[in-house]
Short mmCIF file of C-alpha atoms and ligand atoms in Angstrom, two decimals:
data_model
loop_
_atom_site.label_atom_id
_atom_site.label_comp_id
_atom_site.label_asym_id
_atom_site.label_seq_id
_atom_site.Cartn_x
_atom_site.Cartn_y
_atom_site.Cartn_z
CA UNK A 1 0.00 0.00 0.00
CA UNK A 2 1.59 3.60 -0.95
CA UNK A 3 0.61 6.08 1.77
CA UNK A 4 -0.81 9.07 -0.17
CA UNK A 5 0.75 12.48 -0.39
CA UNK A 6 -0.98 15.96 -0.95
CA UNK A 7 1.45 19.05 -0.75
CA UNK A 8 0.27 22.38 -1.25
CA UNK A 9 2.97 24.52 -3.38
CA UNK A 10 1.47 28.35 -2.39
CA UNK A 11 3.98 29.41 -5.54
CA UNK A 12 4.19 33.47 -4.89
CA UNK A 13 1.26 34.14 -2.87
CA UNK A 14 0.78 35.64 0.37
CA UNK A 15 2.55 38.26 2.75
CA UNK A 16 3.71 37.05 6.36
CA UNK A 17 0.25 37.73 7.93
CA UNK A 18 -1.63 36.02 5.48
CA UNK A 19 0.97 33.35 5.46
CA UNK A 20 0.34 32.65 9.43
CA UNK A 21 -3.38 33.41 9.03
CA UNK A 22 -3.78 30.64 6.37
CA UNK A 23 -1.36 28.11 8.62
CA UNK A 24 -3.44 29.06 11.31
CA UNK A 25 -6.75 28.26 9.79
CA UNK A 26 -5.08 24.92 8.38
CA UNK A 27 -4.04 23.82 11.94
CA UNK A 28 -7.24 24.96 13.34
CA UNK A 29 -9.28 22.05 11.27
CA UNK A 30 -6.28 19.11 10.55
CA UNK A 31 -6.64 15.78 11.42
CA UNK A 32 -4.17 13.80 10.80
CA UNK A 33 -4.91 10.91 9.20
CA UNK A 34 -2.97 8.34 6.89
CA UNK A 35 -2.00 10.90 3.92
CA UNK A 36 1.43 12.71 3.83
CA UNK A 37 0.88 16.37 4.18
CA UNK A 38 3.28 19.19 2.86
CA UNK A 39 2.83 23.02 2.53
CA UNK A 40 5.99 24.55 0.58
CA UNK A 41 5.50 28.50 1.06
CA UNK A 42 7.80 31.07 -0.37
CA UNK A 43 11.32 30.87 0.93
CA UNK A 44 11.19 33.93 2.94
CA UNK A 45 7.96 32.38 5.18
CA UNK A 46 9.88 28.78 6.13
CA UNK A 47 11.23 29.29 8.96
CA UNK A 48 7.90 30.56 10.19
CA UNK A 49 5.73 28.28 8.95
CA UNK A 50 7.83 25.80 10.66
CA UNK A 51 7.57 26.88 13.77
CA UNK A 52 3.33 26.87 13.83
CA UNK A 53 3.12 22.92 11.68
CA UNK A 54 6.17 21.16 13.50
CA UNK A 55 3.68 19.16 15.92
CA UNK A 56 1.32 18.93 13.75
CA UNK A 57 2.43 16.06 11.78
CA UNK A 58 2.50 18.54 8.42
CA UNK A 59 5.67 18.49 6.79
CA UNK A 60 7.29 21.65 5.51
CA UNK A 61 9.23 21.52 1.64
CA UNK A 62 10.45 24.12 -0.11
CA UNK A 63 9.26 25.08 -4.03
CA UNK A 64 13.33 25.22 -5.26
CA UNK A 65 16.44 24.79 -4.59
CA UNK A 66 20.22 25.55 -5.91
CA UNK A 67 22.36 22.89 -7.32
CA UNK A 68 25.38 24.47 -5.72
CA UNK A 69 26.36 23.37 -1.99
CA UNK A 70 27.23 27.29 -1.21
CA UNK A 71 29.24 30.12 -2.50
CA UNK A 72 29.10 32.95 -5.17
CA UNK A 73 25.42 32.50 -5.98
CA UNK A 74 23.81 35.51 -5.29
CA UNK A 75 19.53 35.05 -4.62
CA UNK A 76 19.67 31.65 -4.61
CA UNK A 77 18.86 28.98 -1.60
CA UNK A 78 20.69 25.78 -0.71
CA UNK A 79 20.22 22.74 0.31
CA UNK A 80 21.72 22.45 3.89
CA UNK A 81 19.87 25.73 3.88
CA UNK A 82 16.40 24.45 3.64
CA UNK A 83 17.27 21.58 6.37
CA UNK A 84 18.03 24.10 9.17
CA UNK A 85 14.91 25.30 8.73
CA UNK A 86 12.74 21.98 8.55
CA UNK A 87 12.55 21.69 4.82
CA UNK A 88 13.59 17.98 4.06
CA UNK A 89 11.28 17.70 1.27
CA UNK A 90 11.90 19.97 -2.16
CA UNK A 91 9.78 20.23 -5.37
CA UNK A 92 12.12 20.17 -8.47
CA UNK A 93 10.85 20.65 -11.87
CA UNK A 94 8.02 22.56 -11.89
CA UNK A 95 6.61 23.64 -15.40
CA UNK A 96 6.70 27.41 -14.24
CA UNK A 97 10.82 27.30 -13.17
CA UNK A 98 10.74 25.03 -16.92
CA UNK A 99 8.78 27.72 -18.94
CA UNK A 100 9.53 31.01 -17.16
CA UNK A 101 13.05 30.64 -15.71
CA UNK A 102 14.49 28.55 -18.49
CA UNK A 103 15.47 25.71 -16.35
CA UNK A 104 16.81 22.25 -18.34
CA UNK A 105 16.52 19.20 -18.23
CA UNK A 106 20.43 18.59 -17.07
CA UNK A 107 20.24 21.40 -14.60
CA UNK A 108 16.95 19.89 -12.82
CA UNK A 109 18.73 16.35 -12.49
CA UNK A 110 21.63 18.58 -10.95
CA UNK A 111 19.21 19.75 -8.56
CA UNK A 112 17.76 16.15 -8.08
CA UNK A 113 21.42 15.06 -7.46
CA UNK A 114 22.11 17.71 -5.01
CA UNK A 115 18.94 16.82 -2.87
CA UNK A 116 18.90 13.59 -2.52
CA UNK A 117 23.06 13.58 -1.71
CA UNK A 118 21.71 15.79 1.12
CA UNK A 119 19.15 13.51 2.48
CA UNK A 120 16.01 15.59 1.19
CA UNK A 121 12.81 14.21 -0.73
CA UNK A 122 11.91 15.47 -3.94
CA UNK A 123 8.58 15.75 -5.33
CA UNK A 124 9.92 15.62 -9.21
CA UNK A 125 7.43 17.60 -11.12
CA UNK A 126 6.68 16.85 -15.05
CA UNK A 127 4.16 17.01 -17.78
CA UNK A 128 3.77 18.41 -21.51
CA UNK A 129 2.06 21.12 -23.38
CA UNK A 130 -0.74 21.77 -24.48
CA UNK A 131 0.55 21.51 -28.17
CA UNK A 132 2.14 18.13 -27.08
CA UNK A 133 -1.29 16.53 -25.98
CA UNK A 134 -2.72 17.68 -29.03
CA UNK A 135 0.00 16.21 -30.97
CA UNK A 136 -0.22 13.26 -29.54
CA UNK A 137 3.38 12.90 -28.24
CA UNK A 138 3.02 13.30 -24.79
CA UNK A 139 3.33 10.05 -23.54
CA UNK A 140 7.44 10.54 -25.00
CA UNK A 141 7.52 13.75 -23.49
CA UNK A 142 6.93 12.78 -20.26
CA UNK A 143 9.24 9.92 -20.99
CA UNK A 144 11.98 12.04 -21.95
CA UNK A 145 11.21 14.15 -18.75
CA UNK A 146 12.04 11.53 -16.25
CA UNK A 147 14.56 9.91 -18.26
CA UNK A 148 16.89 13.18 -18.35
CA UNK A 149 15.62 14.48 -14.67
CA UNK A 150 16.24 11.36 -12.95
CA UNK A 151 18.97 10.14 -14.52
CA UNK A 152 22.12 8.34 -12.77
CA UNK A 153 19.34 8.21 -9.78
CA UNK A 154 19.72 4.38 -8.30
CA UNK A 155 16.97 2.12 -7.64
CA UNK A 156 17.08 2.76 -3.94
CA UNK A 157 17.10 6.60 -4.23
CA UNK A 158 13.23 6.54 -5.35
CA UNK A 159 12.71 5.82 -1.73
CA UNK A 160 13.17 9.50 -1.69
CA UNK A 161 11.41 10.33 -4.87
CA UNK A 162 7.87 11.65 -5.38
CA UNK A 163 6.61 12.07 -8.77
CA UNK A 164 4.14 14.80 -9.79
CA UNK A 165 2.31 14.71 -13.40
CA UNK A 166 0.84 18.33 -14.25
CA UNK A 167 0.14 18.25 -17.67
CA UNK A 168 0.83 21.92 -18.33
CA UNK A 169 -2.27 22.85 -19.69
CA UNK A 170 -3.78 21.93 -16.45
CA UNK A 171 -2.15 24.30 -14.20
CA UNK A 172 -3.63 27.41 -13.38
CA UNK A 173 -6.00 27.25 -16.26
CA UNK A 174 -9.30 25.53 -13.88
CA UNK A 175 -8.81 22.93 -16.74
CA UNK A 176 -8.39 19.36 -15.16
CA UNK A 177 -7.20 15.98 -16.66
CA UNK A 178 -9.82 13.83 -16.40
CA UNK A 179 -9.76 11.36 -14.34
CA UNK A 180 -9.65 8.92 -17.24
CA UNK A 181 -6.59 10.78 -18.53
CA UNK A 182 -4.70 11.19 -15.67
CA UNK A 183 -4.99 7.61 -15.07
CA UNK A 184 -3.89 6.06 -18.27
CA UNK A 185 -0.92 8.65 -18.14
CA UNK A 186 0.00 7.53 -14.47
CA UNK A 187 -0.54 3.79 -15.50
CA UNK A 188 2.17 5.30 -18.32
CA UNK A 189 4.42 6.40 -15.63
CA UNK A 190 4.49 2.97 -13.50
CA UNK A 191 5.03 0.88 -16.73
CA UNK A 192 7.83 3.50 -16.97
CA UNK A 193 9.34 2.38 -13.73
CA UNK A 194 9.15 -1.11 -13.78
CA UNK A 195 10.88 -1.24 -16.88
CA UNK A 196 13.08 1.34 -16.32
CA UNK A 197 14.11 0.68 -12.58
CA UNK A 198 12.10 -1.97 -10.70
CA UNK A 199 9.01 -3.57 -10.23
CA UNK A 200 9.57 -2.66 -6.09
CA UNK A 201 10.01 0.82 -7.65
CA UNK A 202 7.21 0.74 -9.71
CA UNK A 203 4.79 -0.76 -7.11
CA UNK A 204 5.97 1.70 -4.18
CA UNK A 205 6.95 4.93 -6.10
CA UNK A 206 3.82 8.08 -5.40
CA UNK A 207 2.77 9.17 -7.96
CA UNK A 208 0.62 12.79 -7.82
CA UNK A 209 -1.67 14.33 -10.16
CA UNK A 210 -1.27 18.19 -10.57
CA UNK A 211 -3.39 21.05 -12.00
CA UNK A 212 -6.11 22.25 -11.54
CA UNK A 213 -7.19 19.98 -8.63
CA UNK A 214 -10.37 20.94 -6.54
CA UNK A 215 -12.18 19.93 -3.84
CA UNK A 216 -15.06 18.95 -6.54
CA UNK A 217 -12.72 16.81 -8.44
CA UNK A 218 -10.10 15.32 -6.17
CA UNK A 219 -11.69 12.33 -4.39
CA UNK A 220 -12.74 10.79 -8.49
CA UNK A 221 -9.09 11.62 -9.43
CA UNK A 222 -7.78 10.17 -6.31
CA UNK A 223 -9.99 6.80 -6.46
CA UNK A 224 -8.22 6.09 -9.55
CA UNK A 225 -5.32 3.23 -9.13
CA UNK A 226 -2.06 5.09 -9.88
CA UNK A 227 -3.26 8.62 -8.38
CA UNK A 228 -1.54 8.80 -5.25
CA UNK A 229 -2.64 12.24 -4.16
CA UNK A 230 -1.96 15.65 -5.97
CA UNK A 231 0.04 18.26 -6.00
CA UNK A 232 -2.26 21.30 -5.16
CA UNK A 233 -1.72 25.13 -6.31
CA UNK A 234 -4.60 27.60 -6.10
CA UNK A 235 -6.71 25.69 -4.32
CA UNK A 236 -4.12 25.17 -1.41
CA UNK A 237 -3.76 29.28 -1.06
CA UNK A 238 -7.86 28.77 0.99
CA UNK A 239 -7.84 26.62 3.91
CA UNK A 240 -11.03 24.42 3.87
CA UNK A 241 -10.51 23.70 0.01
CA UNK A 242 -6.52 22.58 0.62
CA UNK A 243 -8.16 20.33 3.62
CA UNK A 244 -11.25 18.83 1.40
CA UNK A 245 -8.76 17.89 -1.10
CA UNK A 246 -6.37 16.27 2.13
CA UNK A 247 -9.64 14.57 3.12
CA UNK A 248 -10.87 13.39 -0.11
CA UNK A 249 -7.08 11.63 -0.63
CA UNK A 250 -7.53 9.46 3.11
P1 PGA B 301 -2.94 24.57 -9.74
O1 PGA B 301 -1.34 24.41 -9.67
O2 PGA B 301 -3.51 23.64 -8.71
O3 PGA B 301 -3.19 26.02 -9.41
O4 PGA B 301 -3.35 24.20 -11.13
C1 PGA B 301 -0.74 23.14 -9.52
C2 PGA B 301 0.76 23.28 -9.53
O5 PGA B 301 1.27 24.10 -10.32
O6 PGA B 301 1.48 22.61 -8.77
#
């Protein structure tokens, strides 16, 4: 059995009260129950957040990172950075640091690299365009994704792995996958891993869905068989949709 994950990535939203307030309201109505449960706020709020979610059994991650260990690198955030402040979890990939800050392929498996070298989880983010689903290659696309992000990764390193499909036409847009097509892509995804790495792999690895995901639509896309839980944006920012969605995963 794969214990469910649902992380909420708040992207650039929120000022330090509104960052507590919403923390507060989450704490106020948590339960915890059998799902993994990560908020990943802005950089600047970690610390913070930490210090209100550390009993709680919610698990703080962090929405980048730097390759680098430390040095000359001017804005950026490192990895033994984010562990002294309770981030042991880090999402890598994300469509919006792929379209809007240029990162590659090579430098996210860098970034993969660095992380798990420094004992941190990643929740590995992929998925293709729009123009890709239409043109029906995104079943390579994705392939290509993981192959390049997680290469030279071992077999036992996806212990530490968490993968998160968001087709990219999905995010942001209040367009979801269907559950039907979410599915077959995550079946995709396993058959990917159990050629690929293992079948231990394959049968244990998470697997989220991304984009778009609401309290109306999560429990359907979460009943599905290789829909582990989701990867929430918008709908994370407002407390009693991020914990319907939480719910609807348990
Ligand atoms: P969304 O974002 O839920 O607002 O579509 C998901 C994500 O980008 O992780």
């Amino acid at each position: 059995m794969r214990t469910p994950v649902v992380a909420a990535n708040w992207k650039m939203n929120k000022d330090l009260s509104e960052a507590k307030s919403l923390v507060s309201a989450l704490l106020a109505d948590y339960k915890k129950a059998n799902t993994e449960v990560y908020i990943a706020p802005p950089f600047v709020f970690l610390n913070e957040v930490q210090q209100h979610i550390k009993e709680s059994g919610i698990q703080l991650a962090a929405q980048n990172m730097n390759a680098a260990a430390s040095g000359a690198h001017t804005g950026e955030i490192s990895s033994s950075m984010l562990k002294s402040v309770g981030a042991s979890t880090v999402i890598l990939g994300h469509s919006e640091r792929r379209d809007i800050y240029g990162e590659t392929d090579a430098q996210i498996n860098e970034k993969v690299k660095t992380a798990l070298a420094a004992d941190m989880q990643v929740i590995f983010c992929f998925g293709e365009q729009l123009e890709e689903r239409k043109a029906s290659t995104h079943f390579e696309v994705v392939k290509s994704q993981l192959a390049s992000g997680l290469a030279g990764v071992d077999a036992d390193a996806y212990a530490s792995i968490v993968l998160a499909y968001e087709p990219v036409w999905a995010i942001g847009t209040g367009e979801t996958a269907s559950p039907e097509q979410a599915q077959e892509m995550h079946a995709f995804i396993r058959e990917y891993l159990r050629k690929e790495v293992s079948v231990e792999v394959a049968d244990q690895t998470r697997i989220l869905y991304g984009g778009s995901v609401k309290p109306a639509n999560a429990a359907d896309l979460f009943s599905r068989p290789d829909i582990d839980g989701g990867l929430i944006g918008g709908a994370s920012l407002q407390a009693d949709d991020f914990l319907a969605i939480v719910n609807a995963a348990s």
